[in-house]
Coordinates of C-alpha atoms and ligand atoms in Angstrom, one line a residue:
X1 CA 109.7 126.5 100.0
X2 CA 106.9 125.3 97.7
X3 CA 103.0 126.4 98.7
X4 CA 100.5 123.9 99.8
X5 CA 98.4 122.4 97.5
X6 CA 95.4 123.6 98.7
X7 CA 94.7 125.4 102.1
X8 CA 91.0 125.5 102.5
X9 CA 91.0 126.1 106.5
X10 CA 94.6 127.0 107.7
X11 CA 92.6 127.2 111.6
X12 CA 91.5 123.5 111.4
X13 CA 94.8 121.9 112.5
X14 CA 94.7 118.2 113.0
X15 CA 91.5 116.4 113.8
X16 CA 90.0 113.2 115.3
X17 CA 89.7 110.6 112.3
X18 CA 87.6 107.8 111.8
X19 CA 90.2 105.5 113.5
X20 CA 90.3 107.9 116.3
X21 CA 86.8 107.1 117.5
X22 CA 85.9 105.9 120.6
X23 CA 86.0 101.9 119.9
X24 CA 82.6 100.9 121.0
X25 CA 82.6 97.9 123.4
X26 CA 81.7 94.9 121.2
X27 CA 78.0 93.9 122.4
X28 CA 78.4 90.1 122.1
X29 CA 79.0 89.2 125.7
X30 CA 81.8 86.6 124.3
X31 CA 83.8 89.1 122.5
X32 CA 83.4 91.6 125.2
X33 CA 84.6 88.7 127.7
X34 CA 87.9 88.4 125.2
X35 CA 88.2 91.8 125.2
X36 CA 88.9 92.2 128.6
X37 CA 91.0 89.0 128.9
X38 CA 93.3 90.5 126.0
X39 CA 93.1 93.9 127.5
X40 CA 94.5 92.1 131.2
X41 CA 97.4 89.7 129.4
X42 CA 99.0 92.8 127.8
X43 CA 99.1 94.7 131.7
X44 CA 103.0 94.7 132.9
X45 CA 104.1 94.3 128.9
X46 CA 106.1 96.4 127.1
X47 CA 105.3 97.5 123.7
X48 CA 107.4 94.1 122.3
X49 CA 105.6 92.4 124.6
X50 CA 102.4 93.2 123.4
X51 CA 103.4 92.5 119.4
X52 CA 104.4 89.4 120.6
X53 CA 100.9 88.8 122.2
X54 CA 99.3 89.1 119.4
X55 CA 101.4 87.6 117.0
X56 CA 102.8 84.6 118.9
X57 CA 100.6 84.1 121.2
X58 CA 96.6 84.7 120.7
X59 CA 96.5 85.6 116.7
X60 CA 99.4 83.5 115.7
X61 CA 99.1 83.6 111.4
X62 CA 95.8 85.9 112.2
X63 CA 97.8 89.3 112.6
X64 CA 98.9 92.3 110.3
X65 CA 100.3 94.9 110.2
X66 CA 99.0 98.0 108.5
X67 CA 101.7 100.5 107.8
X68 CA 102.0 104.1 105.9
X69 CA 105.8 103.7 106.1
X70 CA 106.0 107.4 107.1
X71 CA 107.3 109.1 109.6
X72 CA 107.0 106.9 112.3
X73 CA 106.9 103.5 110.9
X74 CA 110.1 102.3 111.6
X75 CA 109.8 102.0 115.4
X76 CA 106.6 100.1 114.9
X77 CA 108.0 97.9 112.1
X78 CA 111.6 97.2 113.4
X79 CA 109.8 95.8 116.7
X80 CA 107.4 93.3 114.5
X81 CA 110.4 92.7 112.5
X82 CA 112.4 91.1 115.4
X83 CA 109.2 89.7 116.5
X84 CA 108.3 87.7 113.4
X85 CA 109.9 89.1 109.9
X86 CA 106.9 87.3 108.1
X87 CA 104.7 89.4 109.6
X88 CA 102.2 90.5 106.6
X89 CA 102.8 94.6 106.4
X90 CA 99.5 96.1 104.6
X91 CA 100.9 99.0 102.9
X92 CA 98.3 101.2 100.7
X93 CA 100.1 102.5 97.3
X94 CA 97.4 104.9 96.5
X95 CA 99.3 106.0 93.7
X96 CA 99.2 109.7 94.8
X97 CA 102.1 108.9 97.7
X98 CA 105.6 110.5 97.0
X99 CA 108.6 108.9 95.8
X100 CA 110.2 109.2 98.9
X101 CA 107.9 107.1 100.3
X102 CA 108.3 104.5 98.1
X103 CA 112.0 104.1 98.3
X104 CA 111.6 104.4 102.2
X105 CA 109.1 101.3 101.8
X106 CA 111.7 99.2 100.0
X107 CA 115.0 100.8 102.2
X108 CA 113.2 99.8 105.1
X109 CA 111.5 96.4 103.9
X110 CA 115.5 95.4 102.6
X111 CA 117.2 96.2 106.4
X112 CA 114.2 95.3 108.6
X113 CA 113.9 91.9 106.1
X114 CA 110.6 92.3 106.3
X115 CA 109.5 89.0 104.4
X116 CA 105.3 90.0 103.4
X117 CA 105.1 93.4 102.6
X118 CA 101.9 94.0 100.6
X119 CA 101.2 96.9 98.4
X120 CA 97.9 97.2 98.2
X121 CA 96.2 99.4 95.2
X122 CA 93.0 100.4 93.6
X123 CA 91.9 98.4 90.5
X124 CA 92.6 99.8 87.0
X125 CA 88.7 99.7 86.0
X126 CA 88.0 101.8 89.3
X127 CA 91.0 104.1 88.2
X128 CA 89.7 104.6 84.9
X129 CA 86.1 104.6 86.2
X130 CA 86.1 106.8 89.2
X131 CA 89.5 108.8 88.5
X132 CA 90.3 109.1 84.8
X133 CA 92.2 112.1 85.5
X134 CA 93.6 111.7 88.5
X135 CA 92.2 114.5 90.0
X136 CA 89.3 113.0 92.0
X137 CA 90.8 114.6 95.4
X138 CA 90.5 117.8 94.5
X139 CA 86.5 117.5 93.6
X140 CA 85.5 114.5 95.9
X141 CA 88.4 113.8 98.5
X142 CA 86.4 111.3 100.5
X143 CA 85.4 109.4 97.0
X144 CA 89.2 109.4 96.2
X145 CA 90.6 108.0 99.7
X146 CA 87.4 105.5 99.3
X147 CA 88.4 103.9 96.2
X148 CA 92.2 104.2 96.9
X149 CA 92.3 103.4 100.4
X150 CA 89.2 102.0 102.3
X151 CA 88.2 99.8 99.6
X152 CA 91.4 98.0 99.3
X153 CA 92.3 97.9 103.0
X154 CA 88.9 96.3 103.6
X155 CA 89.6 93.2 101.3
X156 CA 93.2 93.1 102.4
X157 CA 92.2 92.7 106.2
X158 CA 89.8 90.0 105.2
X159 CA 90.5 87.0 107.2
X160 CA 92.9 88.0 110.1
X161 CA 91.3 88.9 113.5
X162 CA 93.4 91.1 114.9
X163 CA 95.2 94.4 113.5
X164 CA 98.5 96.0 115.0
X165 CA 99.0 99.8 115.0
X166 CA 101.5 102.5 116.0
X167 CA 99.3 104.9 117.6
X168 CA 100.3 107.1 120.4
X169 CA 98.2 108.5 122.9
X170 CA 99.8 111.6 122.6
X171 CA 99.0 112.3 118.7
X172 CA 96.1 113.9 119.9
X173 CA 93.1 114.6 122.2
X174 CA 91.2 112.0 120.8
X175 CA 93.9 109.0 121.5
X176 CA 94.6 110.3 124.8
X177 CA 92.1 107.1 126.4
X178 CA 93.1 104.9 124.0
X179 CA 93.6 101.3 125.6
X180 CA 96.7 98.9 124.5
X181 CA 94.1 96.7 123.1
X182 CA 90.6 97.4 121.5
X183 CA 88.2 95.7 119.4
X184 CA 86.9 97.7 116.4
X185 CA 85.1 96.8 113.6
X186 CA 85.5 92.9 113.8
X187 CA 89.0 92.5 114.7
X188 CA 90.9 93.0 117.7
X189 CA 93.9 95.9 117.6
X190 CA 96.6 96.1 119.6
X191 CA 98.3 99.6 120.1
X192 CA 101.6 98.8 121.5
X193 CA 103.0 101.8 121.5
X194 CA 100.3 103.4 123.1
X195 CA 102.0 105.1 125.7
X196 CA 105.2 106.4 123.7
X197 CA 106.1 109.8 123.9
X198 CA 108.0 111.6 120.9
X199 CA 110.8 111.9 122.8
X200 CA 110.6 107.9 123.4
X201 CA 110.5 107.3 119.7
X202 CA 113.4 109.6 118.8
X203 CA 115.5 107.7 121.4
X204 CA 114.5 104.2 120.1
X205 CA 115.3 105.2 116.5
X206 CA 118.3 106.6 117.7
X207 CA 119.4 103.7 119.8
X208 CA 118.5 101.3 116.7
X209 CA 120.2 103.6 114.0
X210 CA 116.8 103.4 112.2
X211 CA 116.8 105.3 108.8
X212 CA 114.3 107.9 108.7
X213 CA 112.3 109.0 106.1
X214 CA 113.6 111.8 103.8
X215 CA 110.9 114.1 104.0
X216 CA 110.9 114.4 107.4
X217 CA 113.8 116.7 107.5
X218 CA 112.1 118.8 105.1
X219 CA 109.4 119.6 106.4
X220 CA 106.9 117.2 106.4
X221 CA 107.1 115.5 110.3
X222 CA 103.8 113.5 108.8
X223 CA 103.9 112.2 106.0
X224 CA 100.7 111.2 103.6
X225 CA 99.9 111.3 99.7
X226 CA 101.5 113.7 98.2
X227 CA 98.2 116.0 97.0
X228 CA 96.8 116.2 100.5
X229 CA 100.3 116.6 102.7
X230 CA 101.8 120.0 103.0
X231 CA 104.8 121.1 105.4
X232 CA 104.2 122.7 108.8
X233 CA 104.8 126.0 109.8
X234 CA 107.1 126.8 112.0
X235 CA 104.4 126.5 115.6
X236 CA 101.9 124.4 113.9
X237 CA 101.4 120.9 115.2
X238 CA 103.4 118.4 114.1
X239 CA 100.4 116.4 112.1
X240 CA 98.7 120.0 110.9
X241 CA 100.2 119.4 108.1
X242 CA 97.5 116.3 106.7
X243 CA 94.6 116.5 104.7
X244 CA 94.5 120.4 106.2
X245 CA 94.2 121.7 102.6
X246 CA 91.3 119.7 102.3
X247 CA 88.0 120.7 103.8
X248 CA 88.1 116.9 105.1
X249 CA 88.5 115.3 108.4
X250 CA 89.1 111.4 107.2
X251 CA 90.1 109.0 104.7
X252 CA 88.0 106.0 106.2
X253 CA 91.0 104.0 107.1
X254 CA 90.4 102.8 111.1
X255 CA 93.7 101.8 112.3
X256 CA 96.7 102.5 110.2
X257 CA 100.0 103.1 112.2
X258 CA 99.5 106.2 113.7
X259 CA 100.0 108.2 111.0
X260 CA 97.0 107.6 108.5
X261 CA 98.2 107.2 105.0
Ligands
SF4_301 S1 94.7 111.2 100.9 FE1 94.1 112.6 99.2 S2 95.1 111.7 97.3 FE2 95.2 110.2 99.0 S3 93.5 108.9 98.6 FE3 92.8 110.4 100.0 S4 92.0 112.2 98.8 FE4 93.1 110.8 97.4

């Protein structure tokens, strides 16, 4: 078994990120109003239900999807698949992910038939500006998941009101309030699988013959880029083993599918 990368803080294990935060209420009575209207019509729904909420129903050609394609994704993704194939899937190739991702991407974008998947990168002239060598985690991690990830996110989600992820409330301490439906910086998101337990997600994929990703049998039950993932320890949480060999607590993305990227 290969080392981590980096192991700056072995004691940290896994904590809140920035799209772990409390979503503030939005202060314009309006939105507020829709909030709780949204937060009402997805009460009695399942977690289909609620994709098809937002996608059919209140953000129809408004909605995406923003997805790591790791560990988890293919619940998430096979439910907005028979939902609406056409669905546009944000994915963010930083260009430090592993291969295995990549060809889990494409396995699961050919037998889902998802129809919009969109890689979403960082611009060669920031590359060669910010990150000539490629190395910018190691000196400035936050710098590096800003140019790679936020940046790019943050143009892509331009223009749709309302975000879908595959958060669980039982991922951590920090998710354990989260609502089915919140509004967070400027867009509604829906968290349809709020309420999922692991053992709910294991039986869905099993019920569904989903493929899994590769990694995950070897080690890696969460799955990230490549410089800041390691494998877990036998005991550790199942998510201790992201950015814990960087002395970070983030990358800036609010809202991926419940796995960061
Ligand atoms: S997770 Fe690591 S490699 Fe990926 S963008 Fe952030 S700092 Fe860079």
């Amino acid at each position: 078994m290969s080392a981590p990368v980096t192991v700056i803080d072995r004691n940290r294990g896994p904590a809140p990120r920035a799209f772990d935060r409390a979503s503030a209420a939005p202060s314009d009575p309006a939105l507020k109003a829709r909030l709780a209207e949204l937060q009402f019509a997805t009460r009695g729904r399942d977690a289909r239900g609620i994709i098809e909420l937002a996608i059919k129903t209140e953000f129809a050609g408004r909605t995406a999807v923003v997805s790591s394609f790791g560990a988890e994704s293919a619940v998430l993704l096979h439910m907005v698949a028979g939902v609406d194939p056409n669905t546009p899937i944000l994915f963010l190739n930083t260009g430090k992910l592993f291969g295995e991702t990549l060809r889990y991407r494409d396995r699961l974008q050919d037998e889902l038939g998802l129809g919009d998947v969109r890689s979403l990168a960082p611009g060669l002239e920031e590359k060669l500006r910010l990150d000539p060598e490629g190395a910018l985690w190691s000196t400035d991690p936050d710098a590096c998941c800003n140019f790679r990830k936020v940046v790019p996110l943050k143009h892509a989600l331009e223009g749709f009101a309302a975000q879908i992820t595959g958060r669980k409330r039982f991922q951590t301490n920090a998710r354990a309030e989260m609502q089915a439906v919140e509004y967070f910086e400027g867009r509604f998101r829906f968290n349809p699988l709020a309420d999922w337990s692991l053992a709910d997600l294991e039986a869905y994929v099993a019920r569904h013959n989903l493929p899994q990703h590769p990694l995950v049998e070897d080690g890696y039950p969460s799955i990230g880029c490549m410089p800041c993932t390691r494998r877990i320890q036998s005991g550790e949480a199942y998510r201790a083993g992201r950015w814990s060999g960087l002395d970070k607590d983030e990358c800036g993305i609010h809202g991926v599918d419940g796995e960061g990227i």
